[in-house]
Amino acid sequence: MKMTLCNTLPAYPNFVEGIRRAPDRGYTLTPAQTATALKNALRYIPTEFHEQLAPEFMEELRTRGRIYGYRFRPAGDLKAKPIDEYQGQCIEGKAFQVMIDNNLCFDIALYPYELVTYGETGQVCQNWMQYRLIKQYLEELTQEQTLVIESGHPLGLFRSRPDAPRVIITNSMMIGQFDNQHDWHIAAQMGVANYGQMTAGGWMYIGPQGIVHGTFNTLLNAGRLKLGIPQDQDLRGHLFISSGLGGMSGAQPKAAEIAGAVSIIAEVDRSRIETRYRQGWVGHVTADIIEAYRMATEAMRRREPCSIAYHGNIVDLLEYAEREKILIELLSDQTSCHAVYEGGYCPAGLTFEERTRLLHESPEEFRHLVDISLHRHFEVIKKLVARGTYFFDYGNSFMKAIYDAGVKEISYNGVDEKDGFIWPSYVEDIMGPQLFDYGYGPFRWVCLSGKHEDLIKTDHAAMECIDVNRRGQDLDNYNWIRDAEKNQLVVGTQARILYQDAVGRMKIALHFNEMVRRGEVGPIMLGRDHHDVSGTDSPFRETSNIKDGSNVMADMAVQCFAGNCARGMSLVALHNGGGVGISKAINGGFGMVCDGSERVDEILRSAMLWDVMGGVARRSWARNPHAMETSEAFNESHAGDYQITMPYVADEELIKKIVPSIVGK
């Protein structure tokens, strides 16, 4: 059987009015590279159509900076359908089609026509020819085969076995010498590199809900650690300010509201504000700075949760607060700074429309304005921090972008970025020690039936598996899942996220598979965000609280990926870049289809523990106290099957005696 994209050319699509479009990514190829890029795109298509399509693709490349193959996009909104409505030879092949379409539907995707799910540049695959071919392969995939995807390109079906992965994905795994933004940009234009972000290219995005839980946990723990809020109370009466309502997720106002806080979130793109307001993820909208702070002050006085979208630039919002001596207790940023020069950050003084025009007409001038704005942004945060604000980087490469813009003052060691920056990453200060070191991370699932009642049943089942008396983290997570329905978190298909540790994830996963086996619910897709305990090596984010020098190593993510392959997870993915940008992280992720079989039970028993504890073990070896506690307890409870290597901890006084230069530091 030969796979072919088409026998006749589909009609060129009509673009739906009001749907966001990606900006021009910039066309910088040489004539020889351009010729290769065209030939690369045309190899998906029968030769009889090349004469018609070559000029069409050339125009896309010249005006959009990419060949997207718009002609091959299916018409309309690609909403995820119930799994039974997809064609396929095995349940996994149909399940992955659900996930792909969910990633690309109008309600979820940032730029649906350019296959960008979130994060400004995070794509499911590079072009619509790949999308169509992947769908065809998934329809033919059997339990005796594995589909291999390389940077969005379906390499093909390869014979394997039922307990092997059905799909293996890699994205933008650049050779070290060429692992930089410049060479990646060339490769992306030529159609050989796909920035999968994390859950976009790994087909596991479930809308902004995924980041809501992480932000909720972060804000609660920041309040406890920095504002003295008791364990059993929330953030009522306290102010959180940030920026970004759609590039990365749009989760911040919703998370702040659930945590009880008052929040003002700045966003320059009016359409992203309208989307979040329509979805109920932000409560109020204003373009007036004074009005934004007035509403916030009133809500704080009433001790009521309140979320405000400010249509304008975050730099202006912060400079006003600094001038007027307004106390901002918690401050962050969630713009797409991993793609800071590609439109992920809008310079102060420009409207969103001017940003988009400059990106197309004068990318060098745009870069210059970004750098100026980042300098201003840094200076105002520095002043606010001096007055008592707790600022944390929310893992979007914001501080690295400031460093790259020439602000060397932000470097912690004053020399380079290897030891991090003067302000903490939220992982470094909060999530790492409070959650990741224990094994807690963003476990998630999708009810493939598309039935809301299945989601409610799984919510209740997950609650039954949580011991609220074990740790404060467990109580927080129990309350999260208890209130999930009330908080109306679903955007797209019926999905949920719940922070859990290794044992919690395995317990819930086995419970879900048993429910499928008994016919209580339809099949369920398990997965996680790659922003987790063990799937990601990222020195400025996920591994920022690892201080033994190994924060620049990517062994953990690669081992996590390989181990999940070996144990038979349904889908396994490895990406370069993640949420912080090309060459700055390696992410490994998975998807696991619960079909009710005993085969899946066996995979879950080994794979779920491995997927988490590999990271806890690495954190323990870095001498992180909570990870050491967790690893020791795991060695005792799983003796005979597992043994994590434990470190000996050197005496600090001895080290100071041997290395006199560090005395007093």
Short mmCIF file of C-alpha atoms in Angstrom, two decimals, residues 303-590:
data_model
loop_
_atom_site.label_atom_id
_atom_site.label_comp_id
_atom_site.label_asym_id
_atom_site.label_seq_id
_atom_site.Cartn_x
_atom_site.Cartn_y
_atom_site.Cartn_z
CA ARG A 303 -11.06 40.56 50.08
CA GLU A 304 -12.71 39.18 46.96
CA PRO A 305 -11.01 37.33 44.09
CA CYS A 306 -10.88 39.51 40.99
CA SER A 307 -9.13 39.15 37.62
CA ILE A 308 -8.49 42.16 35.38
CA ALA A 309 -7.11 42.18 31.85
CA TYR A 310 -5.26 45.41 31.07
CA HIS A 311 -5.12 46.07 27.32
CA GLY A 312 -1.68 47.61 27.10
CA ASN A 313 1.99 47.01 27.74
CA ILE A 314 3.25 45.49 31.00
CA VAL A 315 6.15 47.97 31.14
CA ASP A 316 3.70 50.91 31.25
CA LEU A 317 1.64 49.14 33.93
CA LEU A 318 4.68 48.56 36.15
CA GLU A 319 6.20 52.01 35.65
CA TYR A 320 2.90 53.56 36.74
CA ALA A 321 2.90 51.40 39.90
CA GLU A 322 6.47 52.42 40.65
CA ARG A 323 5.72 56.15 40.19
CA GLU A 324 2.56 55.98 42.29
CA LYS A 325 4.18 53.78 44.98
CA ILE A 326 1.58 51.02 44.54
CA LEU A 327 2.69 47.85 46.35
CA ILE A 328 2.76 44.82 44.05
CA GLU A 329 3.21 41.78 46.29
CA LEU A 330 3.64 39.07 43.64
CA LEU A 331 4.96 39.80 40.15
CA SER A 332 5.77 37.61 37.16
CA ASP A 333 5.65 37.50 33.35
CA GLN A 334 4.25 34.91 30.95
CA THR A 335 4.85 36.36 27.52
CA SER A 336 6.54 34.07 24.97
CA CYS A 337 10.09 35.24 25.65
CA HIS A 338 11.59 32.04 24.28
CA ALA A 339 10.63 33.61 20.93
CA VAL A 340 11.35 37.18 22.01
CA TYR A 341 12.45 38.42 18.56
CA GLU A 342 9.78 36.47 16.68
CA GLY A 343 6.84 38.36 18.15
CA GLY A 344 6.66 36.69 21.56
CA TYR A 345 7.39 40.00 23.31
CA CYS A 346 5.92 43.33 22.21
CA PRO A 347 8.20 46.33 22.93
CA ALA A 348 6.84 49.16 25.06
CA GLY A 349 5.70 52.06 22.88
CA LEU A 350 4.38 49.83 20.06
CA THR A 351 0.84 48.69 19.51
CA PHE A 352 0.30 45.04 18.67
CA GLU A 353 -0.44 46.00 15.07
CA GLU A 354 2.80 48.01 14.84
CA ARG A 355 4.69 45.02 16.29
CA THR A 356 3.28 42.77 13.56
CA ARG A 357 4.11 45.29 10.79
CA LEU A 358 7.69 45.79 12.04
CA LEU A 359 8.28 42.04 12.26
CA HIS A 360 7.50 41.86 8.55
CA GLU A 361 9.07 45.09 7.30
CA SER A 362 12.05 45.66 9.58
CA PRO A 363 12.99 42.71 11.82
CA GLU A 364 16.31 44.35 12.79
CA GLU A 365 14.57 47.50 14.04
CA PHE A 366 12.12 45.26 15.90
CA ARG A 367 15.00 43.45 17.63
CA HIS A 368 16.49 46.80 18.64
CA LEU A 369 13.17 47.97 20.15
CA VAL A 370 12.75 44.66 22.00
CA ASP A 371 16.18 45.11 23.61
CA ILE A 372 15.37 48.69 24.68
CA SER A 373 12.06 47.57 26.17
CA LEU A 374 13.67 44.66 28.04
CA HIS A 375 16.15 47.10 29.59
CA ARG A 376 13.22 49.28 30.76
CA HIS A 377 11.37 46.20 32.00
CA PHE A 378 14.40 45.12 34.03
CA GLU A 379 14.92 48.56 35.58
CA VAL A 380 11.32 48.91 36.77
CA ILE A 381 11.25 45.38 38.24
CA LYS A 382 14.52 46.14 40.06
CA LYS A 383 12.93 49.23 41.65
CA LEU A 384 9.77 47.32 42.63
CA VAL A 385 11.78 44.45 44.16
CA ALA A 386 13.75 46.97 46.22
CA ARG A 387 10.39 48.13 47.64
CA GLY A 388 9.27 44.63 48.66
CA THR A 389 7.83 43.00 45.53
CA TYR A 390 8.49 39.27 45.13
CA PHE A 391 9.31 38.73 41.44
CA PHE A 392 9.68 35.27 39.93
CA ASP A 393 10.34 34.19 36.36
CA TYR A 394 7.48 31.95 35.26
CA GLY A 395 9.64 29.74 33.09
CA ASN A 396 9.15 31.67 29.85
CA SER A 397 12.84 32.57 29.40
CA PHE A 398 12.14 36.16 30.45
CA MET A 399 15.34 36.66 32.45
CA LYS A 400 17.43 34.90 29.81
CA ALA A 401 15.95 37.29 27.22
CA ILE A 402 16.97 40.25 29.41
CA TYR A 403 20.48 38.82 29.72
CA ASP A 404 20.69 38.27 25.94
CA ALA A 405 19.55 41.89 25.43
CA GLY A 406 22.75 43.03 27.13
CA VAL A 407 21.69 43.42 30.79
CA LYS A 408 24.59 41.51 32.37
CA GLU A 409 23.56 42.82 35.79
CA ILE A 410 20.84 40.17 35.89
CA SER A 411 23.46 37.37 35.95
CA TYR A 412 23.78 35.74 39.38
CA ASN A 413 27.53 35.15 39.14
CA GLY A 414 28.24 38.37 37.24
CA VAL A 415 30.02 36.46 34.48
CA ASP A 416 27.55 34.32 32.54
CA GLU A 417 24.11 32.73 32.80
CA LYS A 418 25.18 29.22 33.89
CA ASP A 419 24.35 29.84 37.58
CA GLY A 420 21.03 31.51 36.81
CA PHE A 421 19.93 35.03 37.58
CA ILE A 422 19.52 37.47 40.48
CA TRP A 423 15.80 36.71 40.74
CA PRO A 424 14.46 33.19 41.05
CA SER A 425 12.71 31.01 38.54
CA TYR A 426 9.44 29.84 40.02
CA VAL A 427 10.88 26.32 39.89
CA GLU A 428 14.05 27.39 41.67
CA ASP A 429 12.21 28.97 44.60
CA ILE A 430 8.83 27.30 44.73
CA MET A 431 7.93 24.42 42.43
CA GLY A 432 11.27 22.65 42.59
CA PRO A 433 11.62 22.25 46.37
CA GLN A 434 7.90 22.21 47.18
CA LEU A 435 6.63 19.94 44.38
CA PHE A 436 9.16 18.46 41.91
CA ASP A 437 11.58 17.20 44.58
CA TYR A 438 8.74 15.14 46.08
CA GLY A 439 7.64 13.93 42.63
CA TYR A 440 4.53 16.12 42.25
CA GLY A 441 3.91 17.26 38.70
CA PRO A 442 1.24 17.90 36.05
CA PHE A 443 -0.38 14.52 35.47
CA ARG A 444 -3.30 14.85 33.00
CA TRP A 445 -5.94 12.84 31.21
CA VAL A 446 -8.40 13.15 28.33
CA CYS A 447 -11.75 11.37 28.18
CA LEU A 448 -11.60 10.18 24.58
CA SER A 449 -15.35 9.56 24.46
CA GLY A 450 -15.86 13.32 24.55
CA LYS A 451 -18.52 12.80 27.25
CA HIS A 452 -18.60 15.28 30.09
CA GLU A 453 -20.05 12.66 32.43
CA ASP A 454 -16.88 10.58 31.92
CA LEU A 455 -14.79 13.54 33.08
CA ILE A 456 -16.90 13.95 36.23
CA LYS A 457 -16.55 10.22 37.00
CA THR A 458 -12.77 10.41 36.62
CA ASP A 459 -12.61 13.52 38.83
CA HIS A 460 -14.34 11.61 41.63
CA ALA A 461 -12.18 8.54 41.08
CA ALA A 462 -9.01 10.65 41.34
CA MET A 463 -10.24 12.24 44.58
CA GLU A 464 -10.67 8.77 46.08
CA CYS A 465 -6.97 8.10 45.47
CA ILE A 466 -5.65 11.16 47.37
CA ASP A 467 -4.69 11.00 51.06
CA VAL A 468 -5.28 14.58 52.23
CA ASN A 469 -3.52 13.92 55.53
CA ARG A 470 -0.16 12.97 54.02
CA ARG A 471 1.17 16.42 53.02
CA GLY A 472 -0.13 19.95 52.49
CA GLN A 473 0.48 19.41 48.76
CA ASP A 474 -2.02 16.57 48.76
CA LEU A 475 -4.68 18.75 50.40
CA ASP A 476 -4.08 21.48 47.78
CA ASN A 477 -4.42 18.97 44.97
CA TYR A 478 -7.54 17.42 46.50
CA ASN A 479 -9.15 20.85 46.73
CA TRP A 480 -8.15 21.54 43.13
CA ILE A 481 -9.83 18.44 41.73
CA ARG A 482 -12.83 18.85 44.07
CA ASP A 483 -13.48 22.34 42.67
CA ALA A 484 -12.48 21.63 39.07
CA GLU A 485 -16.03 21.29 37.78
CA LYS A 486 -17.18 24.45 39.57
CA ASN A 487 -14.24 26.39 38.13
CA GLN A 488 -15.17 25.40 34.54
CA LEU A 489 -11.64 24.62 33.41
CA VAL A 490 -12.34 22.72 30.20
CA VAL A 491 -11.43 24.38 26.89
CA GLY A 492 -11.56 21.97 23.95
CA THR A 493 -12.11 18.29 24.62
CA GLN A 494 -12.98 16.77 28.02
CA ALA A 495 -9.66 16.86 29.88
CA ARG A 496 -8.25 17.38 33.34
CA ILE A 497 -4.92 18.12 35.01
CA LEU A 498 -4.01 17.12 38.56
CA TYR A 499 -0.60 17.47 40.21
CA GLN A 500 0.39 14.06 41.61
CA ASP A 501 3.52 12.21 42.70
CA ALA A 502 4.75 8.84 41.37
CA VAL A 503 2.58 6.61 43.56
CA GLY A 504 -0.45 8.90 43.15
CA ARG A 505 -0.19 8.84 39.35
CA MET A 506 0.13 5.05 39.20
CA LYS A 507 -2.77 4.55 41.60
CA ILE A 508 -5.05 6.88 39.59
CA ALA A 509 -3.93 5.45 36.24
CA LEU A 510 -4.67 1.86 37.29
CA HIS A 511 -8.03 2.97 38.72
CA PHE A 512 -8.93 4.63 35.40
CA ASN A 513 -7.94 1.55 33.40
CA GLU A 514 -10.10 -0.59 35.67
CA MET A 515 -13.03 1.80 35.09
CA VAL A 516 -12.56 1.43 31.32
CA ARG A 517 -12.38 -2.36 31.73
CA ARG A 518 -15.69 -2.35 33.66
CA GLY A 519 -17.37 -0.16 31.04
CA GLU A 520 -17.93 2.75 33.47
CA VAL A 521 -16.17 5.22 31.16
CA GLY A 522 -14.83 5.23 27.62
CA PRO A 523 -11.09 4.99 26.81
CA ILE A 524 -8.81 7.52 28.47
CA MET A 525 -5.58 9.13 27.29
CA LEU A 526 -3.04 9.74 30.07
CA GLY A 527 -0.16 12.18 29.75
CA ARG A 528 1.53 15.12 31.37
CA ASP A 529 2.91 18.49 30.65
CA HIS A 530 6.59 18.20 29.93
CA HIS A 531 7.06 20.84 32.60
CA ASP A 532 7.55 18.11 35.17
CA VAL A 533 9.79 16.29 37.57
CA SER A 534 11.86 14.20 35.18
CA GLY A 535 10.90 14.82 31.56
CA THR A 536 12.78 18.07 31.08
CA ASP A 537 16.33 19.35 31.44
CA SER A 538 16.10 23.13 31.42
CA PRO A 539 18.61 25.12 33.50
CA PHE A 540 16.43 28.24 33.62
CA ARG A 541 13.19 26.44 34.38
CA GLU A 542 12.53 22.78 35.27
CA THR A 543 16.03 22.04 36.56
CA SER A 544 16.81 25.50 37.93
CA ASN A 545 16.89 24.18 41.52
CA ILE A 546 19.63 21.66 40.66
CA LYS A 547 22.87 23.16 41.98
CA ASP A 548 25.51 20.46 41.43
CA GLY A 549 26.54 21.77 37.98
CA SER A 550 24.46 19.20 36.09
CA ASN A 551 21.80 21.78 35.29
CA VAL A 552 23.43 22.12 31.84
CA MET A 553 23.14 18.37 31.12
CA ALA A 554 20.28 16.72 29.21
CA ASP A 555 20.82 13.13 30.33
CA MET A 556 17.65 12.99 32.41
CA ALA A 557 15.23 14.03 29.66
CA VAL A 558 16.79 11.62 27.15
CA GLN A 559 16.76 8.75 29.68
CA CYS A 560 13.13 9.53 30.52
CA PHE A 561 12.23 9.37 26.82
CA ALA A 562 14.19 6.15 26.25
CA GLY A 563 12.79 4.52 29.40
CA ASN A 564 9.23 5.32 28.40
CA CYS A 565 9.92 3.80 24.96
CA ALA A 566 11.35 0.67 26.56
CA ARG A 567 8.35 0.28 28.86
CA GLY A 568 5.81 0.65 26.06
CA MET A 569 4.08 3.99 26.58
CA SER A 570 1.63 4.53 23.70
CA LEU A 571 3.31 7.75 22.49
CA VAL A 572 6.78 8.99 23.41
CA ALA A 573 8.23 12.37 22.41
CA LEU A 574 11.56 14.22 22.65
CA HIS A 575 11.86 17.94 21.88
CA ASN A 576 14.55 20.58 21.71
CA GLY A 577 13.63 23.95 23.17
CA GLY A 578 10.43 23.55 25.15
CA GLY A 579 9.03 26.68 26.71
CA VAL A 580 12.37 28.49 26.86
CA GLY A 581 13.67 28.38 23.29
CA ILE A 582 15.86 26.37 20.92
CA SER A 583 19.08 25.07 22.51
CA LYS A 584 17.92 26.01 26.02
CA ALA A 585 16.11 22.77 27.01
CA ILE A 586 15.44 19.15 26.10
CA ASN A 587 11.94 17.77 26.88
CA GLY A 588 10.74 14.19 26.99
CA GLY A 589 7.02 13.42 27.17
CA PHE A 590 4.47 10.63 26.76
#
